[in-house]
Coordinates of C-alpha atoms and ligand atoms in Angstrom, one line a residue:
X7 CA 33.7 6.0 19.7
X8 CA 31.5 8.9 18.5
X9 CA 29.0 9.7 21.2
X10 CA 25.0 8.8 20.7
X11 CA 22.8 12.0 20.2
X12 CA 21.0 10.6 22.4
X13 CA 23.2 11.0 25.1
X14 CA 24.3 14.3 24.6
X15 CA 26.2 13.7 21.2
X16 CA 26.7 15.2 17.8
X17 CA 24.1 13.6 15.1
X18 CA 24.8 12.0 12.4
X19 CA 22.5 13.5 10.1
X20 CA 21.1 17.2 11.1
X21 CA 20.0 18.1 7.2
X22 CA 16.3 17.2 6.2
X23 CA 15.5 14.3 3.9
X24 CA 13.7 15.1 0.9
X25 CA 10.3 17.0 1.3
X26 CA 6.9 15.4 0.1
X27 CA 5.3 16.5 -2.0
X28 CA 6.9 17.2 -5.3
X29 CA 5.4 19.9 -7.0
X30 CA 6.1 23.2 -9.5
X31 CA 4.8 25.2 -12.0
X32 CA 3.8 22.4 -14.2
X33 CA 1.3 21.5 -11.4
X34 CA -0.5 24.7 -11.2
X35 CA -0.7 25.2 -15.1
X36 CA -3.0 21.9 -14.8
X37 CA -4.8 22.6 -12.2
X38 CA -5.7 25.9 -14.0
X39 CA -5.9 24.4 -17.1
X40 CA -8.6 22.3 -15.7
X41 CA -10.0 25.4 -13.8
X42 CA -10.4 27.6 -17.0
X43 CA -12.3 24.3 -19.1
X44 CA -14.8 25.1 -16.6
X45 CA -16.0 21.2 -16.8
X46 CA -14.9 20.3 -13.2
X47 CA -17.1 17.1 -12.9
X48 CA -18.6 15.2 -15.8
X49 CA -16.7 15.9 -19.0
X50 CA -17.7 14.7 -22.3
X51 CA -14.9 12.2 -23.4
X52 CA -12.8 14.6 -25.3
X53 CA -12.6 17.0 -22.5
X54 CA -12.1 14.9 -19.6
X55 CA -9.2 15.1 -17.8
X56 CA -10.2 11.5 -15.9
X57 CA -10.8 9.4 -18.9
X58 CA -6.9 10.5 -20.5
X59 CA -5.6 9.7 -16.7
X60 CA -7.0 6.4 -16.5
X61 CA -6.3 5.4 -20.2
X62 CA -2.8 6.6 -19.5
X63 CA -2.6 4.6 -16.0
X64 CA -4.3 1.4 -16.9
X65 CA -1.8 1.4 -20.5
X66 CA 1.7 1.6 -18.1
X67 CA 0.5 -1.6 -16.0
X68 CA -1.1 -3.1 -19.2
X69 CA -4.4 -3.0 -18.1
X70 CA -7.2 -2.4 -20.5
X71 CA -9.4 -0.3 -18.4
X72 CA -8.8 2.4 -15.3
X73 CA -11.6 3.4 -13.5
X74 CA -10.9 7.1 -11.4
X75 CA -12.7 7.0 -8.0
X76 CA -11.7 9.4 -4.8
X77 CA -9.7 7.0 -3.0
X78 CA -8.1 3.4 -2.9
X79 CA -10.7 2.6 -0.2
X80 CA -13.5 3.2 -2.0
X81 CA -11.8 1.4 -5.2
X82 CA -11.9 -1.6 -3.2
X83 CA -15.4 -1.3 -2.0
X84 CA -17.0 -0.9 -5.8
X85 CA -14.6 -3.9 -6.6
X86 CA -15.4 -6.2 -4.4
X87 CA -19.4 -4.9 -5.2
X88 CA -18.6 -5.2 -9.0
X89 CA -17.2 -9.0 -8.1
X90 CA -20.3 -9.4 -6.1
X91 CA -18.9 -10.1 -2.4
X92 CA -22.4 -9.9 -0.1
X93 CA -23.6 -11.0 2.7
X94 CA -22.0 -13.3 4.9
X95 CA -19.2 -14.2 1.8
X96 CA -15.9 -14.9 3.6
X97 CA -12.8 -12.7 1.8
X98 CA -9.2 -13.9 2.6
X99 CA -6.9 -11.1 3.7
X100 CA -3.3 -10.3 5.1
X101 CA -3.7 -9.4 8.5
X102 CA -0.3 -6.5 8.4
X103 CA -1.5 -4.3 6.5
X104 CA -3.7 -0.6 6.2
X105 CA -7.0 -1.1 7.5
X106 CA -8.4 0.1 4.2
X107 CA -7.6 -3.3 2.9
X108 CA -10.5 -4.8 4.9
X109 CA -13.2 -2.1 5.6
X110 CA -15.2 -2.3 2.7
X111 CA -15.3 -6.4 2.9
X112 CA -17.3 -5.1 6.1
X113 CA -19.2 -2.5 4.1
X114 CA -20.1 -5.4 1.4
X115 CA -22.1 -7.2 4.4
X116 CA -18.7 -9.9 3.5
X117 CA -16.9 -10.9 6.4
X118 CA -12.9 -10.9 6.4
X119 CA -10.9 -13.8 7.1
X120 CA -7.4 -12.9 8.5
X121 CA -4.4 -14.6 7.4
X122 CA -0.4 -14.5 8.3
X123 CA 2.2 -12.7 6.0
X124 CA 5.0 -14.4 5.3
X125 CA 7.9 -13.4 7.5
X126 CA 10.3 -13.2 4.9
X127 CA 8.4 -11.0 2.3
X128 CA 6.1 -9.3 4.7
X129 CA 3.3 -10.3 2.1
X130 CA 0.4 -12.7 2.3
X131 CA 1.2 -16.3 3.2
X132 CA 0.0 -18.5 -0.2
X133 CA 0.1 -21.3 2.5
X134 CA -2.3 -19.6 5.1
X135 CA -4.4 -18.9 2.3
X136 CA -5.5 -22.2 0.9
X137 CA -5.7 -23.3 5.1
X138 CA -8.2 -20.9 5.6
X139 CA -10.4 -21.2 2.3
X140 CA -14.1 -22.7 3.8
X141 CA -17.5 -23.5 1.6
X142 CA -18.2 -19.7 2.0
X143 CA -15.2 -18.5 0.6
X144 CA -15.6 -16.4 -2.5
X145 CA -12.1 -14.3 -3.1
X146 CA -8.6 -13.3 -1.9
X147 CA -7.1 -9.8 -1.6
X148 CA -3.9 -10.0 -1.1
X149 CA -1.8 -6.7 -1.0
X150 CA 1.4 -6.1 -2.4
X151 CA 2.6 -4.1 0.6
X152 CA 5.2 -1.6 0.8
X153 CA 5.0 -1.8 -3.1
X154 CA 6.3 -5.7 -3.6
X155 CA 4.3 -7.9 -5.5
X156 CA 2.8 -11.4 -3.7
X157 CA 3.6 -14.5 -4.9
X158 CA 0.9 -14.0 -7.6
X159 CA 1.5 -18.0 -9.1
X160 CA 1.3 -19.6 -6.0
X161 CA -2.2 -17.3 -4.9
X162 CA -3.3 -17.5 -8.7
X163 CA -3.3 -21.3 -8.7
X164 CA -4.9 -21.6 -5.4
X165 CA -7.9 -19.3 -6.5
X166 CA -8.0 -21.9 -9.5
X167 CA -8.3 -24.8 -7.8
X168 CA -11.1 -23.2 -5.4
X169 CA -12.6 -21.1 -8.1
X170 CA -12.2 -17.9 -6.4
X171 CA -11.7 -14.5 -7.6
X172 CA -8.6 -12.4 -6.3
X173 CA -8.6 -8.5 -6.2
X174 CA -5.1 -6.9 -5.8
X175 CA -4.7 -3.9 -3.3
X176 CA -2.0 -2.3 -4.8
X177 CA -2.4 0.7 -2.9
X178 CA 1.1 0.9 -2.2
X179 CA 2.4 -0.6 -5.9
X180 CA 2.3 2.0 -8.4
X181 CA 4.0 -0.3 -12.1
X182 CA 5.0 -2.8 -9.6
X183 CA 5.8 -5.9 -12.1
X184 CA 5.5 -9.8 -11.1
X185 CA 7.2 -11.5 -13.8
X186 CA 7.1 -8.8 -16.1
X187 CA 3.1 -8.5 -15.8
X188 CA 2.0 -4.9 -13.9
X189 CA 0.4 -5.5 -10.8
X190 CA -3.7 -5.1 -10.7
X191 CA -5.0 -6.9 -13.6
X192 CA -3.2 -10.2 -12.5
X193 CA -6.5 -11.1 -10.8
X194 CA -9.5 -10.7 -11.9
X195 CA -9.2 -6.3 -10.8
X196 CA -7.0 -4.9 -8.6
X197 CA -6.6 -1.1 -7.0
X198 CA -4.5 1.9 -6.2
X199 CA -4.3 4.6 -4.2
X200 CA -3.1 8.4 -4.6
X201 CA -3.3 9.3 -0.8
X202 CA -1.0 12.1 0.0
X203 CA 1.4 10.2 1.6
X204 CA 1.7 7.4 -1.6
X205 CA 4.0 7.5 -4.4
X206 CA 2.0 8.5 -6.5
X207 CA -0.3 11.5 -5.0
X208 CA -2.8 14.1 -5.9
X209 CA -3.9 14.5 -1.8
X210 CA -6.6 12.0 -2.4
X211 CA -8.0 9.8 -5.3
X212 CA -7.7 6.2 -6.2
X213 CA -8.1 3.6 -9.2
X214 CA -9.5 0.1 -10.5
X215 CA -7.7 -1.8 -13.6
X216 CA -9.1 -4.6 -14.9
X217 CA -8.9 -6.5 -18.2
X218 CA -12.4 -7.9 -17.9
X219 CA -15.2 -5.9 -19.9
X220 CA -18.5 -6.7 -17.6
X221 CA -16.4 -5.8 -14.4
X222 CA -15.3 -2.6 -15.8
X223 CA -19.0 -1.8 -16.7
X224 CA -20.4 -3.0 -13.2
X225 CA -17.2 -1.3 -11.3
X226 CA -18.1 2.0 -13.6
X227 CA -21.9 1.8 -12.4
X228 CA -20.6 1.3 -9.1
X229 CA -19.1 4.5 -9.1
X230 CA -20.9 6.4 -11.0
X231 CA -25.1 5.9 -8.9
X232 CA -25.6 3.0 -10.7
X233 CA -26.1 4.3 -14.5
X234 CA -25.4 2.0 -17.9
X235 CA -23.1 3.1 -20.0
X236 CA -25.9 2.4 -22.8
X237 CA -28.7 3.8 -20.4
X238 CA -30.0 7.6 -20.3
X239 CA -28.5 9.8 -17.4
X240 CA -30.8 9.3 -15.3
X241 CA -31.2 5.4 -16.0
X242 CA -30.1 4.3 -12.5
X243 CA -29.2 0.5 -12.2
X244 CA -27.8 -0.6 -9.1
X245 CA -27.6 0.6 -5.6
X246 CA -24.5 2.7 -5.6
X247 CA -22.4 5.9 -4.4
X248 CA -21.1 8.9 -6.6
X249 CA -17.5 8.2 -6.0
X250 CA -16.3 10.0 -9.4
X251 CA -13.4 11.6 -9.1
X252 CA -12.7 15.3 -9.9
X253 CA -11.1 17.1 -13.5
X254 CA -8.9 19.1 -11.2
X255 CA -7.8 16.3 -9.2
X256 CA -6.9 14.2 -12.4
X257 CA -4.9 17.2 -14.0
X258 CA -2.9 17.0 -11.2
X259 CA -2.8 13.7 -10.8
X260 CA -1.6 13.7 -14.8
X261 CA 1.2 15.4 -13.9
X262 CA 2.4 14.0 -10.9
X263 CA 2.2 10.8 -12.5
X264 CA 4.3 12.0 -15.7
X265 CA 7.2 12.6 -12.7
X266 CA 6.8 8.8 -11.8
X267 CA 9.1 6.8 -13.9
X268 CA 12.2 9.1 -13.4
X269 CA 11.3 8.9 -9.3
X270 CA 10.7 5.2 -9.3
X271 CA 14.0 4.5 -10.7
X272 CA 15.4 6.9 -7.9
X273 CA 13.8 5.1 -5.2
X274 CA 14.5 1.8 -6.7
X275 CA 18.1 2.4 -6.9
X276 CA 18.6 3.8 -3.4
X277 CA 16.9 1.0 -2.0
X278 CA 18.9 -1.5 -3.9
X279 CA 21.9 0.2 -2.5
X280 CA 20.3 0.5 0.9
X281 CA 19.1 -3.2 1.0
X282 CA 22.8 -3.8 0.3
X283 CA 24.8 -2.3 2.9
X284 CA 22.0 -3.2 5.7
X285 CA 22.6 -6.9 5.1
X286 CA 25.8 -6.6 5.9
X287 CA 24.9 -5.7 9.2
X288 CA 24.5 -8.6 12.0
X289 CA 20.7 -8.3 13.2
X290 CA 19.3 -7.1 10.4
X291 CA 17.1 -8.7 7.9
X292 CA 16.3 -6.6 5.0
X293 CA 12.8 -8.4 3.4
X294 CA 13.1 -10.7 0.7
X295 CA 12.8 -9.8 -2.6
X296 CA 11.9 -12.9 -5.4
X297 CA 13.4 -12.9 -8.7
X298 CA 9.3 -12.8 -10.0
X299 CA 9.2 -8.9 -8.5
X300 CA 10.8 -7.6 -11.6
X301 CA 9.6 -4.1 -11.0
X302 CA 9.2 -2.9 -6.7
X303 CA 7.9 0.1 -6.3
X304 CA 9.4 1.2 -3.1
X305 CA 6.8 2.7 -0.7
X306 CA 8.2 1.9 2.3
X307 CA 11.4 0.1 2.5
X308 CA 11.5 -2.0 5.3
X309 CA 13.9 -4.4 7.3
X310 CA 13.5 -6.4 10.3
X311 CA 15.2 -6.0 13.7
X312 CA 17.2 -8.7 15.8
X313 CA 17.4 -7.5 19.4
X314 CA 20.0 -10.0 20.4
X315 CA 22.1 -9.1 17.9
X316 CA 21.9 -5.5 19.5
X317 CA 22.7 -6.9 23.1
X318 CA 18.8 -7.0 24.3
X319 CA 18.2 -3.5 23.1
X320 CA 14.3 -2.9 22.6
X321 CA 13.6 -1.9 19.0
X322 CA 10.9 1.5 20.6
X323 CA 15.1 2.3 22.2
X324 CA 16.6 1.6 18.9
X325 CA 13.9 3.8 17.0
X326 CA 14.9 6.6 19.6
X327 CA 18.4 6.5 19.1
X328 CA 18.1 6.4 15.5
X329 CA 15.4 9.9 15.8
X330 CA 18.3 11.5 17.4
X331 CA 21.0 10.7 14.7
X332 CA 18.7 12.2 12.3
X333 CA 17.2 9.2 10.8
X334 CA 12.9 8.9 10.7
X335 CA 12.5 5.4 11.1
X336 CA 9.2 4.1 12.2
X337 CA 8.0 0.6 14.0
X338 CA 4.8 0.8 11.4
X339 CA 1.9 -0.7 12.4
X340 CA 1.6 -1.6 16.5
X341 CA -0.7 -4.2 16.0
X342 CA -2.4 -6.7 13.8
X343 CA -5.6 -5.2 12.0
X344 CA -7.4 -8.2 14.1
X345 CA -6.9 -6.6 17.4
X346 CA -8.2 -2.8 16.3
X347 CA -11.2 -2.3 18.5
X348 CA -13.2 -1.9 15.5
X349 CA -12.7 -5.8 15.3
X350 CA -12.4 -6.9 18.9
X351 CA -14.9 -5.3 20.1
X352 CA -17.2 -5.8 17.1
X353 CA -18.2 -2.4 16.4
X354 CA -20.6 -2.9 13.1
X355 CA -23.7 -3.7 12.6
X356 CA -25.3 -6.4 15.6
X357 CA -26.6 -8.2 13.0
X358 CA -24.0 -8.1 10.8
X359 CA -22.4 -12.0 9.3
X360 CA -19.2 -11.1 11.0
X361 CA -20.3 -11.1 14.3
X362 CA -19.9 -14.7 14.4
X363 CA -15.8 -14.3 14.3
X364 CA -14.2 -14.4 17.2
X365 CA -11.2 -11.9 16.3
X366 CA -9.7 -11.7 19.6
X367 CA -8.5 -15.8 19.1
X368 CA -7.0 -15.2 15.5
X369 CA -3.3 -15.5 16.4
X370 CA -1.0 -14.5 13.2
X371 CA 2.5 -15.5 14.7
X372 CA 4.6 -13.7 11.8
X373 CA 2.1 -10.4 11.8
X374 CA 2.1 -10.4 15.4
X375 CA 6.2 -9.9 15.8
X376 CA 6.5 -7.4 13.1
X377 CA 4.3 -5.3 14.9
X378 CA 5.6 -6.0 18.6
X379 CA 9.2 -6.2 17.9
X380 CA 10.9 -6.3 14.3
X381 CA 9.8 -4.3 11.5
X382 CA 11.1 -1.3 10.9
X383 CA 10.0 1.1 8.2
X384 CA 11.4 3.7 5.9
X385 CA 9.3 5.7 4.1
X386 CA 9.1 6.5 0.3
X387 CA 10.2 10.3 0.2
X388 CA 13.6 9.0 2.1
X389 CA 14.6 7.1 -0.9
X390 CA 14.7 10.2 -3.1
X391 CA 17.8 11.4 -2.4
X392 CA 21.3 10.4 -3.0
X393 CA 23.5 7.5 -2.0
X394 CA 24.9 9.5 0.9
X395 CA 21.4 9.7 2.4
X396 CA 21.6 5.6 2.1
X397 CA 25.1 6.1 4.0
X398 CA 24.1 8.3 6.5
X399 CA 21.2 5.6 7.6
X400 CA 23.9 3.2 7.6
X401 CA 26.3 5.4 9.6
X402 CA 23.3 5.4 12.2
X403 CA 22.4 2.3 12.8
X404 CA 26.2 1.1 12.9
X405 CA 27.0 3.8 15.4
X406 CA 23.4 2.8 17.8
X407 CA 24.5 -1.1 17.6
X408 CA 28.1 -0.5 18.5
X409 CA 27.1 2.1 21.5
X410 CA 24.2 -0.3 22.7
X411 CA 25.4 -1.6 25.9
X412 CA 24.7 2.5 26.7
X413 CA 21.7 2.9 26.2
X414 CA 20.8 -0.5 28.2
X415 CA 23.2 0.5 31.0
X416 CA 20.6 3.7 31.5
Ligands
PLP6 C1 -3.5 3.7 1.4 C2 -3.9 2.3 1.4 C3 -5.3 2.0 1.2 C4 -6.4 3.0 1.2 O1 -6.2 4.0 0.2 P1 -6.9 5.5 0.5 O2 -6.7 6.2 -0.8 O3 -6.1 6.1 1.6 O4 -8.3 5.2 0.8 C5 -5.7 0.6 1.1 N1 -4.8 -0.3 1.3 C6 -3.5 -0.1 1.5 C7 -2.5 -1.2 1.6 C8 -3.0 1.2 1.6 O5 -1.7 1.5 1.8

């Protein structure tokens, strides 16, 4: 049996997987394209490099309008303003997932209600929705995490029945499709992000789709210091930020996006294969993926960990062994977005509406073991390269389980 390279062995993988971010000459021509215009804010129509990126983004998901912000936080912060979450407003939310799900329902005055993913799909629980849903409920935002769509027909007939809103963080779900629909516009808006680490990246930047005319007027104000679209520039409207994004940033964003398609299908075919062999292997449960998600798009591919099936062996053990043999997997998040100290120890406003939960009794059973003991996550870059990549994870983890008993004799 081939030693562990944590014991002193040979690796099973010493070459690099593919580096992140993707980028050539194409990308600097845009950038100075955008340079030279010399318009690097506010463009009129014709010139702007944001209003061709977000009629180009909102058309692949279907979407009638795109609004360009600087990130997928802020997105969902003018969103949930445009949708008109305030004070004391309760906003149902997944409790596994980035915590730039759920600040802004803080910055709104709103105050977040967490709720368990399902364990199969790693996505919000439709069930654990409608049990949490009070008088004071206004809206869901459910998050298609790792780039897999939610049940959108069990959460879309729930909000209908309660007569609540949902807005989608697709963050991570760049043309991810339920049924054929792209994600975003199912509910009532939905956002993205274009974070350097996302699938879709120009360092920062995000976006809001929606299909609904007011909203895209009040989530435009919202970014844009409260102006009208009929009013005179400085006609200001609302209470609001300048969260406009930049020319430059959206000529790059233009072309990293035009790179998409051909990398999605990359990612989802690799992962396909991946999800494939890893099923095969006792102790591992690759997440679920329903026949609705007819487009994933692949941020993190992730699978869940058994540790009886590996003789006892701690998954932080597993994830060591695994570093040594080359492979950079990662336990994702340690724990449940309920237990951050900005939550447990209340750290917002004294007199804020939230202060009344009591986050330190939320228990979320499924959230709680993915982050103590069974997900494990692959990220995107990892899936752009070829089938042997796949095999050389494969290799890794085979080689770890079959060498175990080592590693727990130590
Ligand atoms: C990245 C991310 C965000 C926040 O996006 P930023 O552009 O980093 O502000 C929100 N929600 C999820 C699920 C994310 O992955």
């Amino acid at each position: 049996m081939p030693e562990l390279a944590l014991l002193g062995g040979t690796p099973v993988r010493t070459k690099p997987f593919p580096a992140w971010p993707i980028w050539d000459e194409k990308d600097v021509e845009a950038i100075t394209r955008a340079l030279k215009n010399g318009k690097w804010g506010i463009a009129p129509p014709e010139q702007s490099e944001v209003a061709r990126f977000e009629k180009e983004y909102a058309a692949y998901h279907g979407a009638k309008h795109g609004i360009c912000v600087h990130s997928g936080t802020t997105a969902i912060r003018i969103a949930l303003q445009a949708l008109g979450a305030g004070y004391g407003d309760e906003i149902i939310a997944p409790a596994y997932t980035f915590i730039g799900t759920v600040t802004p329902i803080i910055d709104v005055g709103a105050v977040p209600v967490f709720v368990d993913i399902d364990p199969r799909t790693y996505t919000i629980d439709p069930a654990a929705v409608e049990a949490a849903i009070t008088p004071r409920t206004v809206g869901i935002v459910p998050v298609h995490f790792g780039g897999c769509p939610c049940d959108m027909d069990a959460l879309l007939a729930i909000a209908k029945k309660h007569n609540l809103w949902i807005m989608e963080d697709a963050a991570q779900a760049w043309g991810a499709q339920w049924n054929g629909t792209g994600v975003g516009h199912i509910g009532a808006a939905g956002i993205f992000s274009f974070q350097s680490s996302k699938n879709v990246n120009a360092g920062e930047g995000g976006i809001v789709l929606t299909d609904d005319d007011d909203l895209s007027e009040l989530i435009r104000s919202f970014s844009n210091c409260g102006r009208s679209s009929q009013g005179v520039w400085y006609g200001h409207y609302r209470i609001a930020g300048n969260y406009r994004m930049s020319q430059i940033l959206a000529a790059l964003l233009s072309v990293q996006f035009s790179r998409y398609p051909e990398q999605h299908r990359r990612r989802e075919s690799n992962a396909q294969y991946l999800a494939r062999k890893l099923a095969e292997i006792h102790g591992f449960t690759v997440l679920e993926r329903r026949p609705q998600v007819t487009a994933h798009a692949q941020h993190l591919f992730i699978w869940r960990y058994d540790r009886d099936a590996f003789g006892g062996l701690p998954r932080a053990k597993f994830i060591e062994a695994m570093h040594k043999e080359g492979i950079p997997i990662s336990p994702g998040y340690s724990i449940p977005l309920y237990k951050q100290p900005v939550f447990l120890e209340k750290r917002f406003d004294p007199k804020h509406a939230a202060q009344r939960v009591d986050f330190g009794s939320i228990q979320c059973s499924a959230t709680e073991k993915a982050c103590a003991e069974e997900a494990l996550w692959l990220t995107q870059p990892i899936l752009l390269g070829e089938t042997s990549d796949m095999d050389d994870i494969v290799a890794a983890a085979l080689k770890v389980r079959d060498n175990a008993h080592l590693l727990l004799e130590r």
